[in-house]
Amino acid sequence: MSVLLWIILATVLGGVLSALAASLFLLVPESKRVHWIPHLVSFAIGALLAAALLDLLPEAIASGGMANVNRIGLTLLIGLLIFFVLEKLVLWRHCHHDSCEAHPLEEVPHNHSHHQHQHIHAIQINDQQRHAAAGWMILFGDGFHNALDGVLIAAAFMTDIHLGVVTSLAVIIHEIPQEVGDLAILLHSGMSRRKALWLNLLTSLTSVVGGVVAFFALGTAMHVLPYAITLAAASFIYIAVADLIPGLHRRVDPQSAVQQFALISCGILLIGTMEKMLH
């Protein structure tokens, strides 16, 4: 069997298996699923931060070399700004398709003209719209991350078939807990179970695209890999810090705070443990 066929088979199986394993969460009765989603969102925050800070960024630095650390840091900053603008565009789109809340910021004195009597309004994004934006952001970031997984699998198979098989298994094991967290975020964003399942599966299969592209272009494109990995890390950090963590602060009772901290820690611990086992 050719190396390209190995790459395609491994990335297809990896994407399907990790997505289907995560989709078992959909078999849970709706009442229990609704109860567990906030907890899984906390877990997802830990998994996203761990994947970015313990996996992707160290990999980017190792690939790019210490001489390019400043460039990688700059890429991270640019990535955070890109995702800030991207989220604004997603929210803007929702405001033009759905009703957004508005409130008067300022009233002009009555002795002014009719035009000046008009109130200045500020658009307020409600929780549902922010959750929806986070759902689309996680799809983008996860699709990009899975494409990079495809590149890593392709590089391993092009080095040695056995190394490729081991790497593929490692990627599947590594992806399952993260895919569960991503699926919880998609459901939290208001998507139906069917839509969340299919979109999660499609983003998982971007690894096939990454693997095939890497097979034909790996020799000439390796120098951009550290910066692509850094952009994926930026997407995970932004989603966790800007979109998901603020939602946790809506519950300030001590019991919720302890649960959230414990679940975030579990997400970090699981991803961190897998990283140690796989390296």
CSV table of C-alpha atoms in Angstrom, one decimal:
chain,number,residue,atom,x,y,z
A,1,MET,CA,0.0,0.0,0.0
A,2,SER,CA,1.4,3.4,-1.0
A,3,VAL,CA,2.3,6.1,1.6
A,4,LEU,CA,-0.4,8.4,0.3
A,5,LEU,CA,-3.1,5.7,0.8
A,6,TRP,CA,-1.8,5.0,4.3
A,7,ILE,CA,-2.1,8.8,5.0
A,8,ILE,CA,-5.7,9.0,3.7
A,9,LEU,CA,-6.8,5.8,5.5
A,10,ALA,CA,-5.3,6.9,8.8
A,11,THR,CA,-6.7,10.5,8.7
A,12,VAL,CA,-10.2,9.3,7.6
A,13,LEU,CA,-10.3,6.6,10.4
A,14,GLY,CA,-8.9,9.0,12.9
A,15,GLY,CA,-11.4,11.8,12.1
A,16,VAL,CA,-14.4,9.4,12.1
A,17,LEU,CA,-13.4,7.5,15.2
A,18,SER,CA,-12.7,10.5,17.4
A,19,ALA,CA,-15.9,12.3,16.3
A,20,LEU,CA,-18.0,9.1,16.8
A,21,ALA,CA,-16.5,8.5,20.2
A,22,ALA,CA,-17.4,12.0,21.2
A,23,SER,CA,-20.9,11.7,19.8
A,24,LEU,CA,-21.7,9.0,22.3
A,25,PHE,CA,-22.5,12.1,24.5
A,26,LEU,CA,-25.5,12.6,22.3
A,27,LEU,CA,-27.0,9.3,23.5
A,28,VAL,CA,-27.4,10.8,27.0
A,29,PRO,CA,-31.1,11.8,27.7
A,30,GLU,CA,-31.7,15.5,27.1
A,31,SER,CA,-32.5,16.4,30.7
A,32,LYS,CA,-29.1,14.9,31.8
A,33,ARG,CA,-27.3,16.4,28.8
A,34,VAL,CA,-28.6,19.9,29.6
A,35,HIS,CA,-27.4,19.4,33.2
A,36,TRP,CA,-23.9,18.3,32.1
A,37,ILE,CA,-23.2,20.8,29.4
A,38,PRO,CA,-22.1,23.6,31.7
A,39,HIS,CA,-19.8,21.1,33.5
A,40,LEU,CA,-18.4,19.9,30.1
A,41,VAL,CA,-17.8,23.6,29.1
A,42,SER,CA,-15.6,24.0,32.2
A,43,PHE,CA,-13.8,20.8,31.2
A,44,ALA,CA,-13.4,22.1,27.6
A,45,ILE,CA,-11.8,25.3,28.9
A,46,GLY,CA,-9.1,23.3,30.6
A,47,ALA,CA,-8.6,21.1,27.6
A,48,LEU,CA,-8.4,24.0,25.2
A,49,LEU,CA,-5.9,25.9,27.3
A,50,ALA,CA,-3.8,22.7,27.9
A,51,ALA,CA,-3.8,21.9,24.2
A,52,ALA,CA,-2.7,25.4,23.3
A,53,LEU,CA,-0.1,26.0,26.0
A,54,LEU,CA,1.2,22.4,26.7
A,55,ASP,CA,1.0,21.0,23.2
A,56,LEU,CA,0.7,23.4,20.3
A,57,LEU,CA,2.9,26.3,21.4
A,58,PRO,CA,5.8,24.1,22.6
A,59,GLU,CA,5.5,22.2,19.3
A,60,ALA,CA,5.6,25.5,17.4
A,61,ILE,CA,8.7,26.6,19.3
A,62,ALA,CA,10.4,23.3,18.9
A,63,SER,CA,9.7,23.3,15.1
A,64,GLY,CA,10.6,26.9,14.6
A,65,GLY,CA,13.6,27.0,16.8
A,66,MET,CA,14.5,29.3,19.7
A,67,ALA,CA,15.8,31.9,17.1
A,68,ASN,CA,12.2,32.4,16.0
A,69,VAL,CA,10.5,32.6,19.4
A,70,ASN,CA,9.8,36.3,19.0
A,71,ARG,CA,8.1,35.6,15.6
A,72,ILE,CA,6.0,32.9,17.1
A,73,GLY,CA,5.0,35.3,20.0
A,74,LEU,CA,4.1,37.9,17.4
A,75,THR,CA,2.1,35.4,15.5
A,76,LEU,CA,0.2,34.5,18.7
A,77,LEU,CA,-0.7,38.1,19.2
A,78,ILE,CA,-1.7,38.6,15.6
A,79,GLY,CA,-3.8,35.4,15.9
A,80,LEU,CA,-5.6,36.7,19.0
A,81,LEU,CA,-6.4,40.0,17.2
A,82,ILE,CA,-7.6,38.0,14.1
A,83,PHE,CA,-10.0,36.0,16.2
A,84,PHE,CA,-11.2,39.1,18.0
A,85,VAL,CA,-12.1,40.6,14.6
A,86,LEU,CA,-13.5,37.3,13.4
A,87,GLU,CA,-15.8,37.1,16.4
A,88,LYS,CA,-17.0,40.7,15.9
A,89,LEU,CA,-17.9,39.8,12.3
A,90,VAL,CA,-19.8,36.7,13.4
A,91,LEU,CA,-21.7,38.7,16.0
A,92,TRP,CA,-22.4,41.4,13.5
A,93,ARG,CA,-23.8,38.8,11.1
A,94,HIS,CA,-26.1,37.5,13.9
A,95,CYS,CA,-27.3,41.0,14.7
A,96,HIS,CA,-28.4,41.5,11.1
A,97,HIS,CA,-30.2,38.2,11.0
A,98,ASP,CA,-31.6,38.1,14.5
A,99,SER,CA,-32.9,40.8,16.8
A,100,CYS,CA,-30.3,42.5,19.0
A,101,GLU,CA,-31.0,44.4,22.1
A,102,ALA,CA,-30.3,48.1,22.2
A,103,HIS,CA,-30.5,50.8,24.9
A,104,PRO,CA,-30.2,54.5,24.8
A,105,LEU,CA,-26.8,55.7,25.9
A,106,GLU,CA,-27.5,59.4,25.9
A,107,GLU,CA,-30.3,61.8,25.3
A,108,VAL,CA,-29.9,65.1,23.6
A,109,PRO,CA,-31.5,68.1,25.3
A,110,HIS,CA,-35.1,69.0,24.3
A,111,ASN,CA,-34.1,72.3,22.8
A,112,HIS,CA,-32.1,70.7,20.1
A,113,SER,CA,-33.3,69.7,16.6
A,114,HIS,CA,-35.4,66.6,15.9
A,115,HIS,CA,-32.3,64.9,14.5
A,116,GLN,CA,-30.5,65.6,17.7
A,117,HIS,CA,-33.4,64.3,19.7
A,118,GLN,CA,-32.7,60.8,18.4
A,119,HIS,CA,-31.1,58.6,21.0
A,120,ILE,CA,-27.6,57.1,20.5
A,121,HIS,CA,-28.0,53.4,20.6
A,122,ALA,CA,-25.4,50.7,21.5
A,123,ILE,CA,-25.8,47.2,20.3
A,124,GLN,CA,-25.9,44.7,23.2
A,125,ILE,CA,-25.1,41.1,22.4
A,126,ASN,CA,-27.1,38.7,24.5
A,127,ASP,CA,-25.8,35.4,25.9
A,128,GLN,CA,-27.4,33.3,23.1
A,129,GLN,CA,-25.6,35.3,20.4
A,130,ARG,CA,-22.3,35.0,22.2
A,131,HIS,CA,-22.7,31.3,22.6
A,132,ALA,CA,-23.6,31.0,18.9
A,133,ALA,CA,-20.4,32.9,18.0
A,134,ALA,CA,-18.3,30.7,20.3
A,135,GLY,CA,-19.8,27.6,18.5
A,136,TRP,CA,-18.7,28.8,15.1
A,137,MET,CA,-15.3,29.9,16.4
A,138,ILE,CA,-14.6,26.5,17.9
A,139,LEU,CA,-15.5,24.9,14.6
A,140,PHE,CA,-12.9,27.1,12.8
A,141,GLY,CA,-10.2,26.5,15.4
A,142,ASP,CA,-10.9,22.8,15.7
A,143,GLY,CA,-10.9,22.4,11.9
A,144,PHE,CA,-7.6,24.2,11.7
A,145,HIS,CA,-6.1,22.0,14.5
A,146,ASN,CA,-7.3,18.8,12.9
A,147,ALA,CA,-5.8,19.8,9.6
A,148,LEU,CA,-2.5,20.3,11.4
A,149,ASP,CA,-3.0,16.8,12.9
A,150,GLY,CA,-3.2,15.5,9.3
A,151,VAL,CA,0.1,17.2,8.5
A,152,LEU,CA,1.8,15.6,11.5
A,153,ILE,CA,0.4,12.2,10.5
A,154,ALA,CA,1.6,12.6,7.0
A,155,ALA,CA,5.0,13.6,8.2
A,156,ALA,CA,5.2,10.5,10.3
A,157,PHE,CA,4.1,8.2,7.5
A,158,MET,CA,6.6,9.8,5.1
A,159,THR,CA,9.3,9.0,7.7
A,160,ASP,CA,8.3,5.5,8.5
A,161,ILE,CA,5.1,3.4,8.2
A,162,HIS,CA,5.2,2.1,11.8
A,163,LEU,CA,5.8,5.6,13.1
A,164,GLY,CA,2.8,6.8,11.1
A,165,VAL,CA,0.5,4.1,12.6
A,166,VAL,CA,1.7,4.9,16.2
A,167,THR,CA,1.2,8.7,15.6
A,168,SER,CA,-2.2,8.1,14.1
A,169,LEU,CA,-3.3,6.1,17.2
A,170,ALA,CA,-1.9,8.8,19.5
A,171,VAL,CA,-3.8,11.6,17.6
A,172,ILE,CA,-7.1,9.6,18.0
A,173,ILE,CA,-6.6,9.1,21.7
A,174,HIS,CA,-5.6,12.7,22.2
A,175,GLU,CA,-8.5,14.1,20.2
A,176,ILE,CA,-11.4,12.2,21.9
A,177,PRO,CA,-11.6,14.2,25.1
A,178,GLN,CA,-11.2,17.5,23.2
A,179,GLU,CA,-13.9,16.5,20.7
A,180,VAL,CA,-16.3,15.8,23.7
A,181,GLY,CA,-15.6,19.3,25.0
A,182,ASP,CA,-16.1,20.8,21.5
A,183,LEU,CA,-19.4,19.0,21.0
A,184,ALA,CA,-20.5,20.3,24.4
A,185,ILE,CA,-19.7,23.9,23.3
A,186,LEU,CA,-21.6,23.4,20.0
A,187,LEU,CA,-24.7,22.2,21.9
A,188,HIS,CA,-24.2,25.1,24.4
A,189,SER,CA,-24.2,27.5,21.4
A,190,GLY,CA,-27.8,26.4,20.6
A,191,MET,CA,-27.1,24.0,17.7
A,192,SER,CA,-29.3,20.9,17.4
A,193,ARG,CA,-27.8,17.5,18.1
A,194,ARG,CA,-27.9,16.5,14.4
A,195,LYS,CA,-26.2,19.8,13.3
A,196,ALA,CA,-23.6,19.6,16.0
A,197,LEU,CA,-22.8,16.0,15.2
A,198,TRP,CA,-22.4,16.6,11.5
A,199,LEU,CA,-20.4,19.8,11.8
A,200,ASN,CA,-18.1,18.2,14.4
A,201,LEU,CA,-17.6,15.2,12.0
A,202,LEU,CA,-16.8,17.6,9.1
A,203,THR,CA,-14.2,19.5,11.1
A,204,SER,CA,-12.7,16.2,12.2
A,205,LEU,CA,-12.2,15.2,8.6
A,206,THR,CA,-10.2,18.3,7.8
A,207,SER,CA,-7.3,16.1,8.9
A,208,VAL,CA,-7.7,14.3,5.6
A,209,VAL,CA,-7.1,17.6,3.7
A,210,GLY,CA,-4.1,18.5,5.9
A,211,GLY,CA,-2.6,15.0,5.3
A,212,VAL,CA,-3.0,15.0,1.5
A,213,VAL,CA,-1.8,18.6,1.1
A,214,ALA,CA,1.2,17.8,3.4
A,215,PHE,CA,2.1,14.7,1.3
A,216,PHE,CA,2.4,16.9,-1.9
A,217,ALA,CA,3.8,20.1,-0.3
A,218,LEU,CA,5.6,19.0,2.9
A,219,GLY,CA,9.0,19.6,1.5
A,220,THR,CA,8.4,23.2,0.6
A,221,ALA,CA,5.9,24.2,3.3
A,222,MET,CA,7.6,23.0,6.5
A,223,HIS,CA,8.9,26.5,7.3
A,224,VAL,CA,5.3,27.8,7.8
A,225,LEU,CA,4.2,24.9,10.0
A,226,PRO,CA,5.3,26.6,13.4
A,227,TYR,CA,3.2,29.7,12.6
A,228,ALA,CA,0.2,27.6,11.5
A,229,ILE,CA,0.4,25.7,14.8
A,230,THR,CA,0.6,29.0,16.6
A,231,LEU,CA,-2.5,30.3,15.0
A,232,ALA,CA,-4.3,27.2,16.1
A,233,ALA,CA,-3.1,27.8,19.6
A,234,ALA,CA,-4.3,31.4,19.4
A,235,SER,CA,-7.8,30.2,18.5
A,236,PHE,CA,-8.0,27.9,21.4
A,237,ILE,CA,-6.7,30.5,23.9
A,238,TYR,CA,-9.1,33.1,22.6
A,239,ILE,CA,-12.2,30.9,22.7
A,240,ALA,CA,-11.4,29.7,26.3
A,241,VAL,CA,-10.5,33.1,27.7
A,242,ALA,CA,-12.8,35.5,25.8
A,243,ASP,CA,-15.9,33.4,25.2
A,244,LEU,CA,-16.2,30.6,27.7
A,245,ILE,CA,-14.6,31.8,31.0
A,246,PRO,CA,-16.8,34.9,31.2
A,247,GLY,CA,-19.8,32.7,31.2
A,248,LEU,CA,-18.6,30.8,34.2
A,249,HIS,CA,-18.5,34.0,36.3
A,250,ARG,CA,-22.3,34.3,36.0
A,251,ARG,CA,-22.4,31.8,38.9
A,252,VAL,CA,-20.5,33.1,41.9
A,253,ASP,CA,-21.6,30.8,44.7
A,254,PRO,CA,-18.7,28.9,46.3
A,255,GLN,CA,-19.9,25.4,45.3
A,256,SER,CA,-20.1,26.4,41.6
A,257,ALA,CA,-16.7,28.0,41.8
A,258,VAL,CA,-15.1,24.9,43.2
A,259,GLN,CA,-16.8,22.7,40.6
A,260,GLN,CA,-15.7,24.9,37.8
A,261,PHE,CA,-12.1,25.0,39.0
A,262,ALA,CA,-12.0,21.2,39.5
A,263,LEU,CA,-13.4,20.6,36.0
A,264,ILE,CA,-11.0,23.0,34.4
A,265,SER,CA,-8.2,21.3,36.2
A,266,CYS,CA,-9.4,17.9,35.0
A,267,GLY,CA,-9.3,19.1,31.4
A,268,ILE,CA,-5.8,20.4,31.9
A,269,LEU,CA,-4.6,17.3,33.7
A,270,LEU,CA,-6.1,14.9,31.1
A,271,ILE,CA,-4.5,16.7,28.1
A,272,GLY,CA,-1.2,17.2,30.0
A,273,THR,CA,-1.1,13.5,31.0
A,274,MET,CA,-1.7,12.4,27.4
A,275,GLU,CA,1.0,14.7,26.2
A,276,LYS,CA,3.5,13.1,28.6
A,277,MET,CA,2.5,9.6,27.6
A,278,LEU,CA,2.8,10.4,23.9
A,279,HIS,CA,6.2,12.0,24.0
